[in-house]
Coordinates of C-alpha atoms in Angstrom, one line a residue:
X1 CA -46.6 -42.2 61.7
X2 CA -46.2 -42.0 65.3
X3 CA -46.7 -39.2 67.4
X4 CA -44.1 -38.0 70.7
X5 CA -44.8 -34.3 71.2
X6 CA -46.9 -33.1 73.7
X7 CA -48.0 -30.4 71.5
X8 CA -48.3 -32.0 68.2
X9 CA -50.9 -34.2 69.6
X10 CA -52.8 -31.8 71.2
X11 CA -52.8 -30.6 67.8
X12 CA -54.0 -33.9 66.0
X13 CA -56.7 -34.5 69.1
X14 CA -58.4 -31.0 68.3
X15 CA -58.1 -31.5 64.4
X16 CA -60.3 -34.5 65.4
X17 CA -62.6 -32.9 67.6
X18 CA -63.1 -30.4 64.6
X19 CA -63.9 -32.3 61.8
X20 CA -65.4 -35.5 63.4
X21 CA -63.0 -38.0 63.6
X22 CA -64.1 -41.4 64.8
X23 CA -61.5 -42.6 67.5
X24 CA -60.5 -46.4 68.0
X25 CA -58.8 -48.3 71.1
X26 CA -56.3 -51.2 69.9
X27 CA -53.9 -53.4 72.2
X28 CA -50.1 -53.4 71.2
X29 CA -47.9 -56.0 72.0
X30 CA -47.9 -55.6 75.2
X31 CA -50.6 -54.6 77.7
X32 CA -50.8 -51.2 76.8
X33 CA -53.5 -49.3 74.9
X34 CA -52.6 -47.3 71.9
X35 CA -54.9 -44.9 70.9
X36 CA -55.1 -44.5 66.9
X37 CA -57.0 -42.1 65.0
X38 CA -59.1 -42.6 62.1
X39 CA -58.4 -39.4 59.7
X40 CA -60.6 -39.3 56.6
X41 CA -58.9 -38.5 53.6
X42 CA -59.4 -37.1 50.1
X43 CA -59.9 -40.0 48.0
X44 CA -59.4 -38.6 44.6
X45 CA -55.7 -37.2 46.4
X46 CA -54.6 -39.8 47.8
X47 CA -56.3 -43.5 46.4
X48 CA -54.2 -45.5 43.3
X49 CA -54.6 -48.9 41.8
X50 CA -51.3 -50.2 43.5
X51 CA -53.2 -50.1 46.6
X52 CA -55.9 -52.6 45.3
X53 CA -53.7 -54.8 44.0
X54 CA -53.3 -58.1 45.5
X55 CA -52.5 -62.0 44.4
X56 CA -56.0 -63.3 46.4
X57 CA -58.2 -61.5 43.6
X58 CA -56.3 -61.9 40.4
X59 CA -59.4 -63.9 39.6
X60 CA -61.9 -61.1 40.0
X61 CA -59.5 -58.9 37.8
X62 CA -59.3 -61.5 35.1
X63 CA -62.9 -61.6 35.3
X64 CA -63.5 -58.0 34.8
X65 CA -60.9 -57.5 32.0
X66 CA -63.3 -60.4 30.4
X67 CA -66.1 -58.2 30.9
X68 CA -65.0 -55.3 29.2
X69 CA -63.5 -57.1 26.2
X70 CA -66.8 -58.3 25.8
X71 CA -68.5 -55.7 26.1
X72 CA -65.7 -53.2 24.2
X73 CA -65.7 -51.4 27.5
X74 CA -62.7 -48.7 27.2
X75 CA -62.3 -48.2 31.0
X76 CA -64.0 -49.2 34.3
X77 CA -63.4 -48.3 37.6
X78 CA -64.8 -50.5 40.4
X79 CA -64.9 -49.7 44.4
X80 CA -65.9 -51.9 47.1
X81 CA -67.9 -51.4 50.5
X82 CA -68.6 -53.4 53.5
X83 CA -70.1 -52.0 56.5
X84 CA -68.8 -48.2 55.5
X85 CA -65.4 -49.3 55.2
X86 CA -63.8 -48.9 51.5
X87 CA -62.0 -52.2 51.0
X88 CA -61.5 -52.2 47.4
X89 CA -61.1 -49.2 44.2
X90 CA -59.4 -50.1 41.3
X91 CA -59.7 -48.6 38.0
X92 CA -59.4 -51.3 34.9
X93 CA -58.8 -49.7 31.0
X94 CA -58.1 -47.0 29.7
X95 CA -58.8 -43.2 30.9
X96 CA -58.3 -42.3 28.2
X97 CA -57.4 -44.3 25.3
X98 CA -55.4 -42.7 22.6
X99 CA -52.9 -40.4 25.6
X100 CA -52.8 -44.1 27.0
X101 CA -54.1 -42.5 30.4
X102 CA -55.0 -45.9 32.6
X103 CA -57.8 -45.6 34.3
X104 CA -57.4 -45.2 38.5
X105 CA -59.7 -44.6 40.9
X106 CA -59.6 -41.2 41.0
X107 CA -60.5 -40.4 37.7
X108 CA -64.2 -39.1 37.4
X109 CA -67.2 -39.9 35.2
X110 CA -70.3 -39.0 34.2
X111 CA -73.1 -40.9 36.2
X112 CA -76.2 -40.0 34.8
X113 CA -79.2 -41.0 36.5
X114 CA -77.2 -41.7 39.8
X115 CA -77.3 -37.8 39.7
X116 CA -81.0 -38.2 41.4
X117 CA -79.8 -40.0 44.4
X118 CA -77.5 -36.8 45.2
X119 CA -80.5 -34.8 44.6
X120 CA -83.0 -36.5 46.7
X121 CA -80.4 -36.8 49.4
X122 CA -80.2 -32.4 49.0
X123 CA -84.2 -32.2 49.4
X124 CA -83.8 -34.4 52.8
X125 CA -81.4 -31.7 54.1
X126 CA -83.7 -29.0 53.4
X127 CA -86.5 -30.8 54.3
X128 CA -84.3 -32.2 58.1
X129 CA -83.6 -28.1 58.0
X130 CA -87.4 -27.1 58.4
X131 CA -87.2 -25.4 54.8
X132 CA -89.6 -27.5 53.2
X133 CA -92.4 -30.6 53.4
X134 CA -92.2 -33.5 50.9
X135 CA -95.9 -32.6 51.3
X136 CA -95.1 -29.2 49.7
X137 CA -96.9 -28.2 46.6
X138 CA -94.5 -27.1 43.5
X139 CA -96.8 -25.0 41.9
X140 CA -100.2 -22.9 42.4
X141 CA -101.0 -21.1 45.1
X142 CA -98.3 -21.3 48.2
X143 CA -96.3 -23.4 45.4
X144 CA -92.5 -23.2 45.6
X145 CA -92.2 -22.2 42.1
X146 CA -93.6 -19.6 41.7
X147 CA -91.9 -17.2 39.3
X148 CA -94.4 -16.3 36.4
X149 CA -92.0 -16.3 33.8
X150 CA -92.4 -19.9 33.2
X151 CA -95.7 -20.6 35.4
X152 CA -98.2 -18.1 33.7
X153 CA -98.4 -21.0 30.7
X154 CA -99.6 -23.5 33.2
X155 CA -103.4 -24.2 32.3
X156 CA -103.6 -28.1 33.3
X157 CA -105.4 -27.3 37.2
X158 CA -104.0 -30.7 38.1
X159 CA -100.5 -29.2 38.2
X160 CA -101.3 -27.4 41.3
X161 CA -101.8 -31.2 43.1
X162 CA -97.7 -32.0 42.3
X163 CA -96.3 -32.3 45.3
X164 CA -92.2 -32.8 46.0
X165 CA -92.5 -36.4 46.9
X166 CA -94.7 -37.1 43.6
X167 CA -91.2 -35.2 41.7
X168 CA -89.0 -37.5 43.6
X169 CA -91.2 -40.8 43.0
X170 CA -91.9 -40.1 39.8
X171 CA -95.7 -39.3 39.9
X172 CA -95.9 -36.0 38.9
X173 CA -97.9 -36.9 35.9
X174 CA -95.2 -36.1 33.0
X175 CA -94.3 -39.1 30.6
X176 CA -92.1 -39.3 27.4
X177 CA -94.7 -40.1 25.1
X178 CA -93.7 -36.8 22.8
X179 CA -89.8 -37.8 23.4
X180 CA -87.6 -37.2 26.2
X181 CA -87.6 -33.6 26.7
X182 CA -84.2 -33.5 28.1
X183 CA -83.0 -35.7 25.8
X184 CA -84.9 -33.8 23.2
X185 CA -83.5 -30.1 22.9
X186 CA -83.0 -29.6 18.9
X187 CA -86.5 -30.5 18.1
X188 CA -87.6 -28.7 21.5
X189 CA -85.7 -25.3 19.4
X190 CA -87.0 -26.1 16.9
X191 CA -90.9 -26.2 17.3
X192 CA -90.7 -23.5 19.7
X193 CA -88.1 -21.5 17.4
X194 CA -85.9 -20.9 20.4
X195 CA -83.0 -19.4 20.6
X196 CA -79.5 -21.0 21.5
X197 CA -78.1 -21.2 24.3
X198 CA -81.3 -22.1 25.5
X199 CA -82.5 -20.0 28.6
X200 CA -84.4 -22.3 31.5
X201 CA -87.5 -20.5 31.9
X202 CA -87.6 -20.2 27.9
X203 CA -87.5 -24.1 28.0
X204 CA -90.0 -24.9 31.1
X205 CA -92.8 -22.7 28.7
X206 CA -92.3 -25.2 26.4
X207 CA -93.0 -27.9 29.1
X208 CA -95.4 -26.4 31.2
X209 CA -97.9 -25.6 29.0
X210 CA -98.3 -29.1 28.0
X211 CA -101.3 -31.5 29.8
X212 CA -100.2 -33.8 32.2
X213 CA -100.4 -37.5 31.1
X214 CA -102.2 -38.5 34.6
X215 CA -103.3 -37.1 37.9
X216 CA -100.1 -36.4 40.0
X217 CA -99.9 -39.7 42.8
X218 CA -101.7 -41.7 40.9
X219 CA -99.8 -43.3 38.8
X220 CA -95.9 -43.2 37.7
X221 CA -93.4 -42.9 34.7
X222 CA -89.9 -42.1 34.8
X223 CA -89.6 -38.2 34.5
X224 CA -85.8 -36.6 34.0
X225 CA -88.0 -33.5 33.8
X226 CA -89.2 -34.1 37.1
X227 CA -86.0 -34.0 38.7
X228 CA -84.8 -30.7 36.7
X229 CA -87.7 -29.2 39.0
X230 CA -86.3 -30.9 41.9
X231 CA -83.2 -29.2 41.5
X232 CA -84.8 -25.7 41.1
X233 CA -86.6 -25.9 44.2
X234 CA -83.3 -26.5 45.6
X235 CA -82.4 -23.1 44.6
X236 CA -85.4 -21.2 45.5
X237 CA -85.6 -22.9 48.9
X238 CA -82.2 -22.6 49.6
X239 CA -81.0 -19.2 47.7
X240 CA -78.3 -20.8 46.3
X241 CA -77.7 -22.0 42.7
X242 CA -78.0 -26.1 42.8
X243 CA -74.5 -27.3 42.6
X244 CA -73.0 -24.5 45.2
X245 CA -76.0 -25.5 47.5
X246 CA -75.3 -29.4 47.2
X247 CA -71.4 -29.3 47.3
X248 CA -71.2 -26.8 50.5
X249 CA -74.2 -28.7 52.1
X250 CA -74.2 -32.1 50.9
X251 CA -71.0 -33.9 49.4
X252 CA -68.6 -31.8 51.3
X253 CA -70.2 -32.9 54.4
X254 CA -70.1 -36.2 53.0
X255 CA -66.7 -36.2 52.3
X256 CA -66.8 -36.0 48.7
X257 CA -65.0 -32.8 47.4
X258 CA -64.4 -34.0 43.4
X259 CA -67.9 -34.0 42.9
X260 CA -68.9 -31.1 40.1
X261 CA -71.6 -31.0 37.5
X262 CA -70.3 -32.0 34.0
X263 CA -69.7 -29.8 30.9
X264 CA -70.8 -30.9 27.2
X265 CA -68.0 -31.1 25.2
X266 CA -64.6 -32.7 25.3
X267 CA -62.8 -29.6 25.9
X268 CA -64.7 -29.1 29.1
X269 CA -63.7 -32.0 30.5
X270 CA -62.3 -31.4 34.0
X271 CA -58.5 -32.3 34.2
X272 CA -59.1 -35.2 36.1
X273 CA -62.0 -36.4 33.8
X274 CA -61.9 -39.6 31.3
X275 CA -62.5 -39.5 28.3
X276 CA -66.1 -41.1 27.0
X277 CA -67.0 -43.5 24.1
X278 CA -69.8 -44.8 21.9
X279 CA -69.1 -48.1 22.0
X280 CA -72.0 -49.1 20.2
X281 CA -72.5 -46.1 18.0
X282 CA -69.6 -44.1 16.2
X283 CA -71.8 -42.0 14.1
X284 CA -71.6 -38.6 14.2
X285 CA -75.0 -37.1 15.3
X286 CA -76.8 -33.1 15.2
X287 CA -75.4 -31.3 17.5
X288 CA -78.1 -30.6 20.8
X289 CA -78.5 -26.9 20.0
X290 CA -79.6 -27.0 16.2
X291 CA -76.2 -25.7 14.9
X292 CA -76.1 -27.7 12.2
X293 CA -72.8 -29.2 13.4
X294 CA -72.2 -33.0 13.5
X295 CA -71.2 -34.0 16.2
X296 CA -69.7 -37.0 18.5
X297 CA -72.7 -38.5 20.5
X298 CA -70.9 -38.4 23.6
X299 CA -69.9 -34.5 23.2
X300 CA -73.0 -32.4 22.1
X301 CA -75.5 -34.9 21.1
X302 CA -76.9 -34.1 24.6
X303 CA -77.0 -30.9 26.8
X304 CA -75.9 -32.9 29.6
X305 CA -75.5 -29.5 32.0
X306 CA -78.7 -28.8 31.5
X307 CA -79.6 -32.0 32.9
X308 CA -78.4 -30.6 36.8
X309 CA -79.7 -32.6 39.3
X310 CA -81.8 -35.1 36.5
X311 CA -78.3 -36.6 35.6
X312 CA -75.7 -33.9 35.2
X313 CA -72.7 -35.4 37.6
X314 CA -69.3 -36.6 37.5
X315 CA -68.0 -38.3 40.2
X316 CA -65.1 -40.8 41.0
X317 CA -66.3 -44.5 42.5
X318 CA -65.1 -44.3 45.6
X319 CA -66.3 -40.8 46.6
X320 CA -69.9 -42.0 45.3
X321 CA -69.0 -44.9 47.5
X322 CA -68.6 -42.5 50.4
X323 CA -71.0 -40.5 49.4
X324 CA -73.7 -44.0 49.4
X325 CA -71.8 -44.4 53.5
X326 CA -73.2 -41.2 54.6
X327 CA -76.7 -42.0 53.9
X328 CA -77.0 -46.0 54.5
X329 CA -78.0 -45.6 58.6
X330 CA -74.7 -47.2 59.4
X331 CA -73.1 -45.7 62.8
X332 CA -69.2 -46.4 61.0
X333 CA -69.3 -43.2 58.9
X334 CA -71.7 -40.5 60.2
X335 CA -74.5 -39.8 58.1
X336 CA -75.4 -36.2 56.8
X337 CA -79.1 -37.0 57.1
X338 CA -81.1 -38.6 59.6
X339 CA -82.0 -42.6 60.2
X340 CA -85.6 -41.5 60.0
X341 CA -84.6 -39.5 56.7
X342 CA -82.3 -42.6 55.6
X343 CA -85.3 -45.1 56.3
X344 CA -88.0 -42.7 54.4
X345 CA -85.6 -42.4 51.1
X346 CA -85.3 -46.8 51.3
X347 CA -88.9 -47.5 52.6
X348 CA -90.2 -50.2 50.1
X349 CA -93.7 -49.5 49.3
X350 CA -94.4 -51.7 46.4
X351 CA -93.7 -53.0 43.5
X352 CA -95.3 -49.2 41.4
X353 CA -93.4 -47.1 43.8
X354 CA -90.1 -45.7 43.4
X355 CA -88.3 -44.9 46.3
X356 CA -86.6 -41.8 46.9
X357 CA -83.8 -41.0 44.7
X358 CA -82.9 -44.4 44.2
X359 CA -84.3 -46.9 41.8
X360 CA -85.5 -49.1 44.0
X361 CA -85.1 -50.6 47.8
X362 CA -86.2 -54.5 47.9
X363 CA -87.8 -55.0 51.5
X364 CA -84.8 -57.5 51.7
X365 CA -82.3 -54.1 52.0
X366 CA -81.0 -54.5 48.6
X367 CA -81.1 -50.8 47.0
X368 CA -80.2 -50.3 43.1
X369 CA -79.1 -46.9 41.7
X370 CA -78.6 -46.8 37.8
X371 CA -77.0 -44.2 35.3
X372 CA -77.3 -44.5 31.6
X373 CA -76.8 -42.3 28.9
X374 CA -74.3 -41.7 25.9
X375 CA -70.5 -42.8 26.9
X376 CA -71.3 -44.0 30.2
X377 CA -73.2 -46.5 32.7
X378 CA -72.8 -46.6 35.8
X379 CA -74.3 -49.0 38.6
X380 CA -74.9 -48.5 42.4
X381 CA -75.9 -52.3 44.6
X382 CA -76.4 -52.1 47.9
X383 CA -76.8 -55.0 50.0
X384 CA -78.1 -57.0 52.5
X385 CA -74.8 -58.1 53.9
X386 CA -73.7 -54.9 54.2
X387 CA -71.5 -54.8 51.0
X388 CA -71.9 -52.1 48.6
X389 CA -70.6 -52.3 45.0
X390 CA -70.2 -49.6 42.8
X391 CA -69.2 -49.4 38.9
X392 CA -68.5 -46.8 36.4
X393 CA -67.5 -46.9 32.5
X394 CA -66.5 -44.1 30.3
X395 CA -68.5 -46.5 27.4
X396 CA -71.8 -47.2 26.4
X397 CA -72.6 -50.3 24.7
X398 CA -75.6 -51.3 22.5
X399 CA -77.7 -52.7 25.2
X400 CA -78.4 -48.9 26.8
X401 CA -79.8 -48.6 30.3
X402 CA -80.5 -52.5 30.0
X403 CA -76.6 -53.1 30.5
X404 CA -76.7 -52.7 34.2
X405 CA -78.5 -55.7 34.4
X406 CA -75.3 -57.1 33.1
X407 CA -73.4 -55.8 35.5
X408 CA -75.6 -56.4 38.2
X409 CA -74.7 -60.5 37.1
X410 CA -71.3 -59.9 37.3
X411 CA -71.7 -58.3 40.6
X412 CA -73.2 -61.5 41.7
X413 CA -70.7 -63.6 40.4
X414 CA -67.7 -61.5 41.7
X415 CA -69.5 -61.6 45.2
X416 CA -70.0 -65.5 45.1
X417 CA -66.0 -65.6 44.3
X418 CA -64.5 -62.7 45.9
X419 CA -66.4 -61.5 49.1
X420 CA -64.6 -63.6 51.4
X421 CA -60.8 -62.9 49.9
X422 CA -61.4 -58.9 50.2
X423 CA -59.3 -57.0 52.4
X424 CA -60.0 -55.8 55.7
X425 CA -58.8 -52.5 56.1
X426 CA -60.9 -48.6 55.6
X427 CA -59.5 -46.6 52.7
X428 CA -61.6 -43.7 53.9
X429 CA -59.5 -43.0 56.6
X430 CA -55.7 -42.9 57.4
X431 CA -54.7 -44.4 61.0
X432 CA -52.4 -42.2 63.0
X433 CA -50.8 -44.4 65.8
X434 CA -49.7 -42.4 69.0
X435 CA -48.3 -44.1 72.1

């Protein structure tokens, strides 16, 4: 689009100014310089498969519709990174099967466990902000939680040595060995004799009153409960409920407005949801809050809203892949945290350390992010080079959280192949050309 009045571009320049638009100097055809502006867009409005389509990777396509027959994958969507610039997004499948809605890019999905990376990423703002220390502790005296209605069970001493970085690593002493208790919420009724819905501070009692399994820092095990209390010192910290906090501070900034914590049932899907299968399990299973009912696994099996910033959110691949560009330490896209918070969250430590938010950061600058759980799996590989890929299904298979590992194959495969034939071009942004 080019621009000739005056006026209109005085317009454009302080749109720009405004919402911090990077600015680029190409030649024309002649000697001139041309200024053209790099507008970022809303990539769940604007992005389709057609624009991902091209003859030089028919291969990688063919290769990825082989993938999902084998794995009786429903519908994948795949988006491609180099150096902040969004080269490739592509959907593959079905959205949803039996409307025959194809899958685009779009379309959003549950991610699970990639949920922790947007949380950790929320602490670093508060903690940029002057709000809080990673050194903080979470409860006991000066603790951020603090609200007796779940803390005056607490007899375990060591719980006052949990500190915010011990929640986000993982070391805050809590372990599975009695079940998931996320994952776990009709035998949690149950043997407490709850009530349903099941109020939070009803649920932590149930939680808090328990031993921890080790001192806090010493040791580590995956905790989903851990990150539930992550996301509640968001809120008290910040005074507002987690996913206002995150979206008006976090993904907004970021660029990512389709972001929204997921419902439980397939009538809460949001209208530009998929649909999620069991790929490996069709059985119907008791429905999360001891109704009685049977339910599909992928629709009530779980309280997946409950889950908040453990593994509660949908997201489309190529705002998650904008959302990964404003927290890599790259100049292209401007981060929403600091290189000092960006090299804290990816510091390797070793091999017993998790980093911060994300699975884990190889001192070579490879970072993994995984999501698992019922109807979905979803994979986050940042690399070396600069390339980030990024893949989401709306299945599960039998292999459970051990499937990335597949993916993570075909990621190197595809790379081997494809890398070189990718466009260059920026879906993040449209270019306005004035002259």
């Amino acid at each position: 689009m080019r621009v000739k009045r005056a006026g209109i571009l005085l317009l454009i320049a302080l749109s720009a100014v405004a919402v911090g638009l990077c600015v680029s100097l190409s030649s024309s055809s002649g000697n001139e310089l041309v200024p053209e502006m790099l507008v970022p867009v809303r990539l769940n409005e604007v992005l389709t498969n057609d624009m991902s389509d091209t003859s030089s990777l028919s291969g990688m396509d063919a290769a990825i519709m082989r993938y999902m027959r084998q794995w009786n994958l429903r519908g994948t969507s795949l988006s491609i990174m180099r150096n902040d610039s969004l080269l490739y997004s592509k959907g593959y499948g079905w959205a949803d099967a039996e409307s025959g809605e194809p899958m685009e890019p779009p379309m959003i999905m549950r991610v699970a466990s990639v949920s922790k990376l947007l949380t950790a990423t929320g602490i670093m703002v508060l903690k940029e902000r002057g709000l809080l220390s990673l050194q903080d502790t979470v409860f006991g005296p000066g603790g951020i939680l603090q609200d007796t209605a779940y803390t005056s069970v607490i007899k375990d001493p060591a719980y006052k040595k949990i500190t915010v970085e011990d929640l986000l690593r993982h070391k805050g002493g809590f372990t599975s060995s009695a079940g998931d208790p996320m994952f776990s919420m009709r035998t949690i009724i149950q043997q407490n004799h709850l009530g349903c819905p099941v109020d939070r501070n009803a649920f932590l009692k149930t939680q808090l009153r328990r031993r921890l399994r080790f001192q806090p820092g010493t040791s580590q095990y995956y905790s989903n409960f851990g990150y539930l209390l992550l996301s509640m010192i968001v809120e008290e910290v910040s005074g507002l409920d987690y996913e206002t906090f995150m979206q008006e501070n976090v993904l907004h900034p970021a660029g990512c407005y389709g972001m929204r914590i997921a419902g439980n049932y397939y009538e809460d899907r949001y209208p530009d949801e998929v649909k999620y299968y069991n790929g490996a399990d069709t059985l119907l299973v008791e429905e999360f809050n001891n109704s009685g009912r049977m339910v599909d696994r992928c629709y009530g099996g779980n309280d997946i809203r409950f889950l908040s910033g453990a593994g509660a959110w949908v997201t489309s691949t190529p705002e998650l892949a904008r959302f990964v560009a404003s927290i890599d330490g790259k100049p292209e896209v401007p981060d929403i945290i600091s290189k000092e918070s960006v090299d804290e969250m990816t510091r390797w430590i070793d091999e017993n350390t998790y980093s911060l938010g994300w699975n884990d950061t190889k001192p070579t600058g490879e970072w993994t992010r995984t999501g698992t759980f019922s109807g979905t799996s979803a994979l986050v590989k940042y690399y070396p080079d600069g390339e980030c890929w990024i893949m989401v299904t709306n299945t599960s298979t039998w292999k459970g959280p051990g499937f990335t590992r597949y993916t993570a194959g075909l990621f190197r495969n595809l790379r081997e192949k494809y890398s070189a034939s990718l466009p260059s071009r920026n879906l993040f942004y449209d270019t306005i050309t004035t002259n």
